[in-house]
Amino acid sequence: MTVDPKDKVTPLRARRPCPECGKPSARETYPFCSPRCKAVDLNRWLSGSYAIPVRDDEEEDSDRAAGSGEEA
């Protein structure tokens, strides 16, 4: 029983390392390697550890842009 090259299945996604620990990812918990790493990441999202930094002056810039559009 030999394997024909045509019979090989190409994976839909490339294997990537786990974003938490760097181990190879598992199909069941992709892109993580285990349920533990998946839970650690979820906890970081829910606790607010992941946040997009915002500057205070960005709000002032957007207010001025909106104000100038109304005057025209």
Coordinates of C-alpha atoms in Angstrom, one line a residue:
M1 CA 0.0 0.0 0.0
T2 CA 1.9 3.1 -1.2
V3 CA 0.8 6.6 -0.9
D4 CA 0.2 8.4 -4.2
P5 CA 1.3 12.1 -4.2
K6 CA -2.1 13.0 -5.6
D7 CA -3.8 11.5 -2.5
K8 CA -2.1 13.8 0.0
V9 CA -4.4 16.4 1.5
T10 CA -3.2 20.0 1.7
P11 CA -4.1 21.6 5.0
L12 CA -6.4 24.7 4.8
R13 CA -4.3 26.7 7.2
A14 CA -0.6 26.7 7.7
R15 CA 0.7 25.5 11.1
R16 CA 1.5 28.4 13.4
P17 CA 3.0 28.5 16.8
C18 CA 0.7 29.2 19.8
P19 CA 0.5 32.9 20.4
E20 CA 0.8 32.3 24.2
C21 CA 3.6 29.8 24.6
G22 CA 5.1 29.2 21.1
K23 CA 4.3 25.4 20.9
P24 CA 2.8 24.1 17.7
S25 CA -0.9 24.8 17.5
A26 CA -3.5 22.1 17.7
R27 CA -6.4 21.7 15.3
E28 CA -9.0 21.5 18.1
T29 CA -7.9 24.8 19.7
Y30 CA -6.5 26.7 16.7
P31 CA -4.5 29.0 16.9
F32 CA -3.6 27.8 20.4
C33 CA -1.9 24.6 21.4
S34 CA -4.2 23.7 24.3
P35 CA -7.4 24.7 26.1
R36 CA -5.3 26.3 28.8
C37 CA -3.6 28.7 26.4
K38 CA -7.0 29.5 24.9
A39 CA -8.4 30.3 28.4
V40 CA -5.4 32.5 29.3
D41 CA -5.9 34.6 26.1
L42 CA -9.6 34.9 26.8
N43 CA -8.9 36.0 30.3
R44 CA -6.6 38.7 29.0
W45 CA -9.3 40.0 26.7
L46 CA -11.9 40.0 29.4
S47 CA -9.7 41.7 32.0
G48 CA -8.8 44.5 29.6
S49 CA -5.1 43.6 29.2
Y50 CA -5.4 44.0 25.5
A51 CA -6.2 47.6 24.6
I52 CA -5.6 49.9 21.7
P53 CA -3.7 52.9 23.0
V54 CA -5.6 56.2 22.4
R55 CA -4.2 59.7 22.8
D56 CA -6.4 62.5 24.3
D57 CA -5.6 64.9 21.5
E58 CA -7.2 62.5 18.9
E59 CA -10.6 63.3 20.2
E60 CA -10.0 67.0 19.8
D61 CA -8.8 66.5 16.3
S62 CA -11.9 64.6 15.3
D63 CA -14.1 67.2 16.9
R64 CA -12.5 69.9 14.9
A65 CA -12.8 68.0 11.7
A66 CA -16.5 67.4 12.3
G67 CA -17.0 71.0 13.2
S68 CA -15.3 72.3 10.1
G69 CA -17.5 70.1 7.9
E70 CA -20.7 71.5 9.4
E71 CA -19.7 75.1 8.7
A72 CA -19.3 74.7 5.0

